[in-house]
mmCIF file of C-alpha atoms in Angstrom:
data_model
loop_
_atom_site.group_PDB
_atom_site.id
_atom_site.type_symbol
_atom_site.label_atom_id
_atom_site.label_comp_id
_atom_site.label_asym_id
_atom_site.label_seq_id
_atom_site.Cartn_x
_atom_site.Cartn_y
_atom_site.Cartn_z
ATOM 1 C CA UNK A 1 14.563 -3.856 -24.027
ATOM 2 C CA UNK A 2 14.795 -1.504 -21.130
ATOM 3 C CA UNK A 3 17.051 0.793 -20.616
ATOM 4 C CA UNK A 4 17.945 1.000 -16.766
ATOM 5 C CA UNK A 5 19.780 3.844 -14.714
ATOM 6 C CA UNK A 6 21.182 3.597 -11.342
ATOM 7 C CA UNK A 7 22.223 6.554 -8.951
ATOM 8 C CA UNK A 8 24.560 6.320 -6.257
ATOM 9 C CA UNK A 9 24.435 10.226 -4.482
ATOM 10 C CA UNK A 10 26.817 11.650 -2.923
ATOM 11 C CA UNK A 11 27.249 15.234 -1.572
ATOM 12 C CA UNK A 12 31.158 15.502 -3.336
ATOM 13 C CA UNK A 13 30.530 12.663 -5.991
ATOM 14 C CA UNK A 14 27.475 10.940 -7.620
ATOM 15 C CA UNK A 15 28.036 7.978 -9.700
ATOM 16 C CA UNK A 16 25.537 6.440 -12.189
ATOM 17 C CA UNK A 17 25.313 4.083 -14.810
ATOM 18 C CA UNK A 18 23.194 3.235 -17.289
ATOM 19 C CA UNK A 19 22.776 -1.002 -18.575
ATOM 20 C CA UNK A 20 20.423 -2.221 -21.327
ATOM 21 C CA UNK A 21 18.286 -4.909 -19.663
ATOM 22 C CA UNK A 22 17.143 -7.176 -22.332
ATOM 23 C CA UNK A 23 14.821 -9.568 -21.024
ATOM 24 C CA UNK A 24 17.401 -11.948 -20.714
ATOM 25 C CA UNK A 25 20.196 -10.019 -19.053
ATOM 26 C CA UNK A 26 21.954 -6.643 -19.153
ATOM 27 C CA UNK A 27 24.326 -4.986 -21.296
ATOM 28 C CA UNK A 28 26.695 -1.984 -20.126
ATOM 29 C CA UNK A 29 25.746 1.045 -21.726
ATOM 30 C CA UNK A 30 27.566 3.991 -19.785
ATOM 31 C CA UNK A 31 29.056 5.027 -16.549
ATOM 32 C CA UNK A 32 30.566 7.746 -14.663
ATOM 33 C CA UNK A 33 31.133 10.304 -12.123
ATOM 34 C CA UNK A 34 29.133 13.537 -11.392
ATOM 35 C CA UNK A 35 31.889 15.899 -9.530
ATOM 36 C CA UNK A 36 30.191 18.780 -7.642
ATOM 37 C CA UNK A 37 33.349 20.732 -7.446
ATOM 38 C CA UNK A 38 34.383 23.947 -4.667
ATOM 39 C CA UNK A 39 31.435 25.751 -5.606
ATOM 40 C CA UNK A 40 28.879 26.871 -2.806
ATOM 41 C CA UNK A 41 26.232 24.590 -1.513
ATOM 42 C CA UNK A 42 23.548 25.565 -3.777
ATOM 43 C CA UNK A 43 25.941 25.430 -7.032
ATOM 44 C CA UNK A 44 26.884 21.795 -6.083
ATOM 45 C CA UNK A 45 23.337 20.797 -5.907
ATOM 46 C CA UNK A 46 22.617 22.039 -8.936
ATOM 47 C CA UNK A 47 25.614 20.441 -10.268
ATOM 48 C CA UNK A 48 24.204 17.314 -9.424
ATOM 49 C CA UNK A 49 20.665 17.854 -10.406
ATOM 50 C CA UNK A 50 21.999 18.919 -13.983
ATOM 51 C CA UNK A 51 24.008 16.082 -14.306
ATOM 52 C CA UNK A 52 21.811 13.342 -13.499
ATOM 53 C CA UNK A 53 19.095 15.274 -15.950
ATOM 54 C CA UNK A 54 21.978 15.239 -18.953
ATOM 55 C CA UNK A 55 22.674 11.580 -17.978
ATOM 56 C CA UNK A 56 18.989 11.024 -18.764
ATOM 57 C CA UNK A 57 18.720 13.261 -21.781
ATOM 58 C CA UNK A 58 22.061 11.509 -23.470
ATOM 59 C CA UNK A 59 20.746 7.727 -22.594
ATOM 60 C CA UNK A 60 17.165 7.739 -22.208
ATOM 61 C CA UNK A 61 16.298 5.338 -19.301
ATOM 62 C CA UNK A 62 13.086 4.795 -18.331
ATOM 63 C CA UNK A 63 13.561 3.990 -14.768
ATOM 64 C CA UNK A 64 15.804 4.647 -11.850
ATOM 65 C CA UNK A 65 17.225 2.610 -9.335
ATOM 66 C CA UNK A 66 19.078 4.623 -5.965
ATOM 67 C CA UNK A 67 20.201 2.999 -3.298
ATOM 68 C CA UNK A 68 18.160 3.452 -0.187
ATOM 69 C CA UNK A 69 20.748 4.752 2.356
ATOM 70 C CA UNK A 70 21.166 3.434 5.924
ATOM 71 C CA UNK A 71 23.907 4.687 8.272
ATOM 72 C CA UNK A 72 24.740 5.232 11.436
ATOM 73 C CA UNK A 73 26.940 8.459 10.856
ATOM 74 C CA UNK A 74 26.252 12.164 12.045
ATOM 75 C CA UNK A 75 23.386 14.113 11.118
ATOM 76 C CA UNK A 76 25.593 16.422 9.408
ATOM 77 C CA UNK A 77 26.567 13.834 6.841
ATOM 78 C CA UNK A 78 23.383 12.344 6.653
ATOM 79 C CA UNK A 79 22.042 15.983 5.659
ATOM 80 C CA UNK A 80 24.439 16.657 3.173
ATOM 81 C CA UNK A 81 24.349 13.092 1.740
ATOM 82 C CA UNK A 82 20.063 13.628 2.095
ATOM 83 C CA UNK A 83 20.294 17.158 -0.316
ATOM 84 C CA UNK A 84 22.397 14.978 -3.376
ATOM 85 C CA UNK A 85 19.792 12.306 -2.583
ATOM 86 C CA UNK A 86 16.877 14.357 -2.952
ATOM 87 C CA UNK A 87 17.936 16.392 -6.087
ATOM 88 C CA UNK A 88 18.843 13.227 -7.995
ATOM 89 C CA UNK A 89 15.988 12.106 -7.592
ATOM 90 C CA UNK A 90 13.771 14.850 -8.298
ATOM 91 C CA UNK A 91 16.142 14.814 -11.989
ATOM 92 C CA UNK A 92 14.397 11.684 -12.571
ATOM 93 C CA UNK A 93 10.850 12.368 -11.391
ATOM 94 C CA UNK A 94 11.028 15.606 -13.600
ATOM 95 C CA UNK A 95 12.406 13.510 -16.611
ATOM 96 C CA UNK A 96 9.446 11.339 -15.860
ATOM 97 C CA UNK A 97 11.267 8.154 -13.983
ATOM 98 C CA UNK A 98 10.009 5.432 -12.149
ATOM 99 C CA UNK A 99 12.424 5.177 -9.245
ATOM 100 C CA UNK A 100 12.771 2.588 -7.240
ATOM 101 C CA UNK A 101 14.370 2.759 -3.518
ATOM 102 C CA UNK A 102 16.731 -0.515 -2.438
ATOM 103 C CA UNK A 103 19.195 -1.237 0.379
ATOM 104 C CA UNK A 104 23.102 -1.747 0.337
ATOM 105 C CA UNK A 105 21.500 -5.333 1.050
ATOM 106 C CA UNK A 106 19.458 -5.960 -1.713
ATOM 107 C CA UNK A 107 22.378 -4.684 -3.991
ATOM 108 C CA UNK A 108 25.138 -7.021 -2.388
ATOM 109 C CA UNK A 109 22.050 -9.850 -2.847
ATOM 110 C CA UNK A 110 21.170 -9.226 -6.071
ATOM 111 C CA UNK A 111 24.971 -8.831 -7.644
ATOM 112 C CA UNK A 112 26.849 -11.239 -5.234
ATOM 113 C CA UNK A 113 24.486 -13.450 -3.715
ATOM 114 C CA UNK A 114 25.227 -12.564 -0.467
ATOM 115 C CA UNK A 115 24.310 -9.665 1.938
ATOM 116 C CA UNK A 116 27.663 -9.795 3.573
ATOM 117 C CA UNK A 117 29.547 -9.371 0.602
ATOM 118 C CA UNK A 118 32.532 -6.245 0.361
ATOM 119 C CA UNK A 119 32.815 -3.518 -2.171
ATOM 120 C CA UNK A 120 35.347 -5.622 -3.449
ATOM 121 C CA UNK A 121 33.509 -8.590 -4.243
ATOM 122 C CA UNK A 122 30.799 -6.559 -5.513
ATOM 123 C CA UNK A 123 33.126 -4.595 -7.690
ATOM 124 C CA UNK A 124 34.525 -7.810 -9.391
ATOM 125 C CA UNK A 125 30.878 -8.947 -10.459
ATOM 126 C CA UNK A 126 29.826 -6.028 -11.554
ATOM 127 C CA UNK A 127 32.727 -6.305 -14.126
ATOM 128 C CA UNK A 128 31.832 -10.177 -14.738
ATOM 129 C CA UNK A 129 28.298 -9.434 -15.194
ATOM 130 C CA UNK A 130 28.574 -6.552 -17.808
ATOM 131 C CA UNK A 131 31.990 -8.582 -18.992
ATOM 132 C CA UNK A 132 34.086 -5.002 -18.449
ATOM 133 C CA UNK A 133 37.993 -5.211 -19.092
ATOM 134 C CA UNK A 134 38.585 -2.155 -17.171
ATOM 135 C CA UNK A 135 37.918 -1.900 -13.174
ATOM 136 C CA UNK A 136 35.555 1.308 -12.933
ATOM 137 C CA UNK A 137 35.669 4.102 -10.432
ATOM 138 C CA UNK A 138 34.386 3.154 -7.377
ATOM 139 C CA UNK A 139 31.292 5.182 -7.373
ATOM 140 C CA UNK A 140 30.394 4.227 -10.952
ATOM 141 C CA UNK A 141 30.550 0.961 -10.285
ATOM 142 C CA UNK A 142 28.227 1.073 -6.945
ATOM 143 C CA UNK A 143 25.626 3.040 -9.707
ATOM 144 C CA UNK A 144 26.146 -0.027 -12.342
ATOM 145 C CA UNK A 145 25.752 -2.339 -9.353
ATOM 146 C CA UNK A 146 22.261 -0.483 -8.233
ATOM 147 C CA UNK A 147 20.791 -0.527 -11.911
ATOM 148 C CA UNK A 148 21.939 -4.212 -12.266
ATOM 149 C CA UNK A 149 19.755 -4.773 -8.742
ATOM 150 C CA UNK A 150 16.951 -2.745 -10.487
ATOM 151 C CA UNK A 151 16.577 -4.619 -13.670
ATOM 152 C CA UNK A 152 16.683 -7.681 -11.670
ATOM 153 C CA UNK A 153 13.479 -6.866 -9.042
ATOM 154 C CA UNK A 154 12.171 -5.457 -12.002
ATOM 155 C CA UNK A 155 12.203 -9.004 -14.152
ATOM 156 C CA UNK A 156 11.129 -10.935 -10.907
ATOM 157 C CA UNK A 157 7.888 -8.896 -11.186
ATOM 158 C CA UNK A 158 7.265 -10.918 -14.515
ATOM 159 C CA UNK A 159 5.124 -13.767 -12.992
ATOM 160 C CA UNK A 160 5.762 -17.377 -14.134
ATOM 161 C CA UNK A 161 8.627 -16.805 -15.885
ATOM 162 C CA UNK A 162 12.467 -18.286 -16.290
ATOM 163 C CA UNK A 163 13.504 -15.035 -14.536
ATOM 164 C CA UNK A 164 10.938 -15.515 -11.371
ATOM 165 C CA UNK A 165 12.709 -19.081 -11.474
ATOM 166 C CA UNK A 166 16.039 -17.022 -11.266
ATOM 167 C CA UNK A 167 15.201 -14.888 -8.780
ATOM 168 C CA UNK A 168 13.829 -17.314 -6.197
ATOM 169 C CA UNK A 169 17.953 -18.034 -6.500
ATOM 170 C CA UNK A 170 18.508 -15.552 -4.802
ATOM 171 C CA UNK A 171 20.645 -14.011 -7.115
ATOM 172 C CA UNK A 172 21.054 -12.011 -10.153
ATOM 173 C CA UNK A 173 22.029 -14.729 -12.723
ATOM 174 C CA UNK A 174 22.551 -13.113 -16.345
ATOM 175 C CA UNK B 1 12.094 47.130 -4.432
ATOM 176 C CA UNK B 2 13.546 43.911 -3.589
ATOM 177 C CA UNK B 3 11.111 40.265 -3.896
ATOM 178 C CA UNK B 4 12.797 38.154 -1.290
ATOM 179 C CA UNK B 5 11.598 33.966 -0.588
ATOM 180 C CA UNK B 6 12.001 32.735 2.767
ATOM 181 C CA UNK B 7 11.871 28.721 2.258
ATOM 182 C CA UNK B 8 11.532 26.611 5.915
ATOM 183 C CA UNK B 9 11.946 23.004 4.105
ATOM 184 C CA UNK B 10 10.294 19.994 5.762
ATOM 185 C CA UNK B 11 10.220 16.226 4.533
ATOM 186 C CA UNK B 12 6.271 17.203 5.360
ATOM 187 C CA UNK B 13 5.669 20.830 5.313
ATOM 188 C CA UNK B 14 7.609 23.197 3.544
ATOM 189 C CA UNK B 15 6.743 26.574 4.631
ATOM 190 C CA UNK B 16 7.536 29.681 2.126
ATOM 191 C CA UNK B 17 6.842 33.464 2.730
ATOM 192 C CA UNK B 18 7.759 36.149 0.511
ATOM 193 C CA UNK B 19 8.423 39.853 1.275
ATOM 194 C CA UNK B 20 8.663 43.001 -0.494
ATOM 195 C CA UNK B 21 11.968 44.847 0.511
ATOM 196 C CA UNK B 22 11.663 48.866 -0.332
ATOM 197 C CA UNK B 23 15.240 49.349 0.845
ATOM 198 C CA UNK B 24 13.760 51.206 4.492
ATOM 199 C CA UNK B 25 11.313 48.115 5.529
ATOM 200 C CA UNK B 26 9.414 44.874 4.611
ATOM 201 C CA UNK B 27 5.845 44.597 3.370
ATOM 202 C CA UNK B 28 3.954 41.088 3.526
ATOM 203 C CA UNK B 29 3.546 39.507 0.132
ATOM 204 C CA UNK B 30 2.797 35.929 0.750
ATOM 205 C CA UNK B 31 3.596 33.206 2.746
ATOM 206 C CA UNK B 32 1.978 29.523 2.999
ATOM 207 C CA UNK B 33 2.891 25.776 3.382
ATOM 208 C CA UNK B 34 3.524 22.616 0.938
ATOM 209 C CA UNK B 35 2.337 19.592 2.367
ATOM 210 C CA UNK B 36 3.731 17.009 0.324
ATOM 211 C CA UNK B 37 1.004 14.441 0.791
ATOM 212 C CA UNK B 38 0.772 10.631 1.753
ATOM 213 C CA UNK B 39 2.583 9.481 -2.095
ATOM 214 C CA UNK B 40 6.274 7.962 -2.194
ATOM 215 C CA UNK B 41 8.766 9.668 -1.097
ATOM 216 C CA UNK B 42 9.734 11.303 -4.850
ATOM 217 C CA UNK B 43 6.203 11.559 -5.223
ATOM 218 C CA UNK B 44 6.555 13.885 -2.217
ATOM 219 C CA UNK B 45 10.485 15.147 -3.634
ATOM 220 C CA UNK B 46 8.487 16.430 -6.689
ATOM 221 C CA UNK B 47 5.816 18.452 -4.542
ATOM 222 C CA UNK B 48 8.627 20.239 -2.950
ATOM 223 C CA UNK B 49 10.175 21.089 -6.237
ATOM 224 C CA UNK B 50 6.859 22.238 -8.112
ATOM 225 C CA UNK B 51 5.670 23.926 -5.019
ATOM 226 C CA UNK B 52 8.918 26.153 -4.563
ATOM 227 C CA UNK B 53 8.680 26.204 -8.188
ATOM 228 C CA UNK B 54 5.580 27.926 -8.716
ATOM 229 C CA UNK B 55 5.558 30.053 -5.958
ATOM 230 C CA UNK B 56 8.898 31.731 -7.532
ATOM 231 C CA UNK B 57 6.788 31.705 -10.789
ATOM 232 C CA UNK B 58 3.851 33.453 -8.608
ATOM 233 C CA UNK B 59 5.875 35.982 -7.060
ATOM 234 C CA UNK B 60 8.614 36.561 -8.829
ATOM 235 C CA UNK B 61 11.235 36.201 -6.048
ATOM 236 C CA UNK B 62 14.778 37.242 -6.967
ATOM 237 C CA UNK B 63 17.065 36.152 -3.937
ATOM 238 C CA UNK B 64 15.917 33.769 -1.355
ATOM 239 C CA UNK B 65 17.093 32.826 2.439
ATOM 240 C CA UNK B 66 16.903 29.332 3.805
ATOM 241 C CA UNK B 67 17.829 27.980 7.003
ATOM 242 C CA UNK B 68 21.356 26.685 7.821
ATOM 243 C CA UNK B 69 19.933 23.398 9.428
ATOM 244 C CA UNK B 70 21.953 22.231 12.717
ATOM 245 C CA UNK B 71 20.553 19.766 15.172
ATOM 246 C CA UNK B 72 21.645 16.921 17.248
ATOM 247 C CA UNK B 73 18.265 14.998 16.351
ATOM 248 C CA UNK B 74 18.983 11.287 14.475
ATOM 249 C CA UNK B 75 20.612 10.952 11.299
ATOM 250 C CA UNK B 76 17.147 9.346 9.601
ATOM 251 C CA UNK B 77 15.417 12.443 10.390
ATOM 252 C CA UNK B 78 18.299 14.286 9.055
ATOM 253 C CA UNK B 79 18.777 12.788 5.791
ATOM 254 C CA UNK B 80 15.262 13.292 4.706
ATOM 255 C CA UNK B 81 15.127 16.518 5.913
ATOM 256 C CA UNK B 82 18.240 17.285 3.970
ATOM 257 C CA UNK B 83 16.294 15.499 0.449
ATOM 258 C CA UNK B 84 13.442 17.791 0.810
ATOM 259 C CA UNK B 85 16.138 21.254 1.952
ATOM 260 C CA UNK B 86 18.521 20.290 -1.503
ATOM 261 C CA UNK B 87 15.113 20.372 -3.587
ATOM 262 C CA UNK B 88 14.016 23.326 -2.352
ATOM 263 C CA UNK B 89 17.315 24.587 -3.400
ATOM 264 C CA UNK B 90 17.823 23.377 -6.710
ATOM 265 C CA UNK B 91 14.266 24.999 -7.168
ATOM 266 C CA UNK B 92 15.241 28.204 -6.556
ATOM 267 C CA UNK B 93 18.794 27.691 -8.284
ATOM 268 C CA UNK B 94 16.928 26.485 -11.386
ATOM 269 C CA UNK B 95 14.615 29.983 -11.563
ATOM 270 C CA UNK B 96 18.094 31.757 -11.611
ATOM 271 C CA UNK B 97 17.556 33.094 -7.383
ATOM 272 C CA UNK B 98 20.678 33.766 -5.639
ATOM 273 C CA UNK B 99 20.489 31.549 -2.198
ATOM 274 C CA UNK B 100 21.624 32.455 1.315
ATOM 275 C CA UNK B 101 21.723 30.574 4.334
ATOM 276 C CA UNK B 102 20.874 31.429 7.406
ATOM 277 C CA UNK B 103 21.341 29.577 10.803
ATOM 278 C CA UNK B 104 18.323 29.472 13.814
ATOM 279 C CA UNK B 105 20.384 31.614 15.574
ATOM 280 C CA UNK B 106 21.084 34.455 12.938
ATOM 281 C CA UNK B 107 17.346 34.297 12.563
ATOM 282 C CA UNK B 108 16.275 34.705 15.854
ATOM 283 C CA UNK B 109 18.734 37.378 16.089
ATOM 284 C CA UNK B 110 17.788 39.819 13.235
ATOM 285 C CA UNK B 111 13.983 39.230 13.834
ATOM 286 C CA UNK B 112 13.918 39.117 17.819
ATOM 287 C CA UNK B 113 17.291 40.617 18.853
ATOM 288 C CA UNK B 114 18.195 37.591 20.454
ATOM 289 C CA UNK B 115 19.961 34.515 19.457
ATOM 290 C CA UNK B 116 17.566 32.949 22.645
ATOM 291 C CA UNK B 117 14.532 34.156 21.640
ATOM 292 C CA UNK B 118 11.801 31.139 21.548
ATOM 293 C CA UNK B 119 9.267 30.365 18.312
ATOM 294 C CA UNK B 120 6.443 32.376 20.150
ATOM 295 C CA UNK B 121 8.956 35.583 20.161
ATOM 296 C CA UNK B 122 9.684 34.941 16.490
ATOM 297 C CA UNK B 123 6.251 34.233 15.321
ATOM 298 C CA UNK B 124 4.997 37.627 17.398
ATOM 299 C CA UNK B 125 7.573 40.228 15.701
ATOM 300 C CA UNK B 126 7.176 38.397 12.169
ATOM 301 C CA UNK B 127 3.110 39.725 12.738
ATOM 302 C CA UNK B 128 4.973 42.920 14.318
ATOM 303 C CA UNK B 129 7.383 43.876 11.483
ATOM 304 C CA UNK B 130 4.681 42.812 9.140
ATOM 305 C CA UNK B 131 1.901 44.496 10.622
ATOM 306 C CA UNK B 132 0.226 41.168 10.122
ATOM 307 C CA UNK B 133 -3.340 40.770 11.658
ATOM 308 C CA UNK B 134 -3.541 36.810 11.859
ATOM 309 C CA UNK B 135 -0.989 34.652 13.263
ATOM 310 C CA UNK B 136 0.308 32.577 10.288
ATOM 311 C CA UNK B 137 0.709 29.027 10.181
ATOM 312 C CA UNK B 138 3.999 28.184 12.156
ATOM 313 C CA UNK B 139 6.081 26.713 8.855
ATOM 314 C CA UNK B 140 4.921 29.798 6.962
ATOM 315 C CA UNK B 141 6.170 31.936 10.325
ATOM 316 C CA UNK B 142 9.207 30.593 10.078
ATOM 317 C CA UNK B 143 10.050 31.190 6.488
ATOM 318 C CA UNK B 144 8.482 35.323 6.997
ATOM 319 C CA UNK B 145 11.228 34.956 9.330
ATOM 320 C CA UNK B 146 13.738 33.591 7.163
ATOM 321 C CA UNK B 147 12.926 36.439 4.391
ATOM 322 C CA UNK B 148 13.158 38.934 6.921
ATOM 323 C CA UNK B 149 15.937 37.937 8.255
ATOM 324 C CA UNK B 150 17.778 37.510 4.746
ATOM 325 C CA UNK B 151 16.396 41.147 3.866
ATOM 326 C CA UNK B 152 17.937 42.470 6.846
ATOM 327 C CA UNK B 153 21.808 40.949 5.752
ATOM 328 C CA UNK B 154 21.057 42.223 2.144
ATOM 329 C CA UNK B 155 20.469 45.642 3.691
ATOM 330 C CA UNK B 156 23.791 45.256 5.858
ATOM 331 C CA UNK B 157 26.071 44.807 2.772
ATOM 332 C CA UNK B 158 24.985 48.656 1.505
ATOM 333 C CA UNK B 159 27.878 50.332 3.425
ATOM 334 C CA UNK B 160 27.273 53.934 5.074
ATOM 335 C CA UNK B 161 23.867 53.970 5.113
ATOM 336 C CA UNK B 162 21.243 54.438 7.683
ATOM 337 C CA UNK B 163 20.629 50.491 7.135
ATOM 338 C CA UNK B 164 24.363 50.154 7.961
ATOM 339 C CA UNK B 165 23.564 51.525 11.199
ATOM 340 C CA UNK B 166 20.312 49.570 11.855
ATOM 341 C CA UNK B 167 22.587 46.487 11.617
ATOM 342 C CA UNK B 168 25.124 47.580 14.207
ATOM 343 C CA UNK B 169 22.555 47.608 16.915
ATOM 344 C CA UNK B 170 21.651 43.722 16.356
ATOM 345 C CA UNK B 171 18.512 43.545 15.268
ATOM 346 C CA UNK B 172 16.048 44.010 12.491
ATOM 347 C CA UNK B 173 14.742 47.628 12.604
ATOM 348 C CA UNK B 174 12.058 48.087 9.987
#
């Protein structure tokens, strides 16, 4: 039993969420939204860094998936977007995480079986897969989406087993 | 007697310099660079955050000046830029330092006179003001600079004073 945190950054809001991966598949444990506020820069980023670090202190993951951000948008953005980034995941390198890095791609892959697939689509599974009766914020939900996509390239490092079967699927079956 | 950190963040080299403000100039301290090695990219995060950590721990910094990034260069570059900048801040946020920001220009300006002035200038009237007898690494250049330049915008906010003055001409006087 692992427990199995995802971060999705953001300079206004961060989401994360937090699933028990049990060998077998993955329970929902908690998720939410870190809200930086109209405080200066600095006070934001510590917002962030402070929440992620209470996230970790309340739930006690072990490891930390964040998504591994590719745009095409301003340097500006990518800056501010970069700071949350980097602060998140110096919460979980202080804490003493693993963290592991994957694309918008590999999510989508791992949680919808497709690349291609919309926020949407990848919304609705993430609520099949952890068997949620309530939709959950956007940004929570794209955190629950990256830990699911963690705990499943984590399993497919088992060698031999039903779950490398699984993932040679192509797809996060749980 | 003022302890002021300059921090000139890099997703490679972070260069830090610390100066002693008496209220009528600046005295060297310190200043060096953070290389943040060939690990991961957290692995590299955490350098950042234990480097600007224990210099504040070294020196005993109470306020600190970092630059106001701005630059038309590709938003890659940018984002991890902006992961190693937001760690250096949370660092000194963390240690309790009040944070300023500064932009290349406002730099240039209080250390130079000149918004225009080019890194030689700057690196040649940091060793000027800080009667400095080697030329410092350039990262570590940059964030005397920084520090200088913070000290002189501290100084400004003491209304009526001879420092008051020294600001209305444009330039760092020390």
């Amino acid at each position: 039993m692992t427990l199995i945190l995802g971060i999705d950054p953001g300079s206004r809001i961060t989401g994360y969420g937090v699933v028990r991966d049990n060998g077998r598949n993955c329970e929902y444990v908690a998720s939410g939204c870190i809200r930086t506020g109209n405080g200066s820069m600095p006070e934001r980023l510590q917002v962030v860094f402070r929440g992620v670090r209470e996230v970790i202190d309340t739930y006690g993951p072990v490891t930390m998936g964040i998504e591994q951000v590719f745009m095409a948008r301003n340097p500006d953005s990518a800056l501010k977007l970069g700071q949350a980034r980097g602060v998140a995941i110096v919460a979980g390198m202080e804490a003493g995480l693993d963290i592991a890095e994957y694309t918008a791609t590999q999510v989508k892959q791992a949680i919808a079986g497709s690349g291609g697939a919309d926020k949407e689509q990848v919304q609705m599974m993430v609520m099949h897969l952890l068997k949620l009766v309530q939709k959950p914020q956007i940004d929570a939900s794209d955190a629950l989406a990256i830990a699911l996509c963690h705990a499943h390239h984590r399993q497919s490092l088992i060698p031999h087993g039903l779950v490398g079967a699984k993932r040679r699927a192509g797809r996060l079956r749980l």
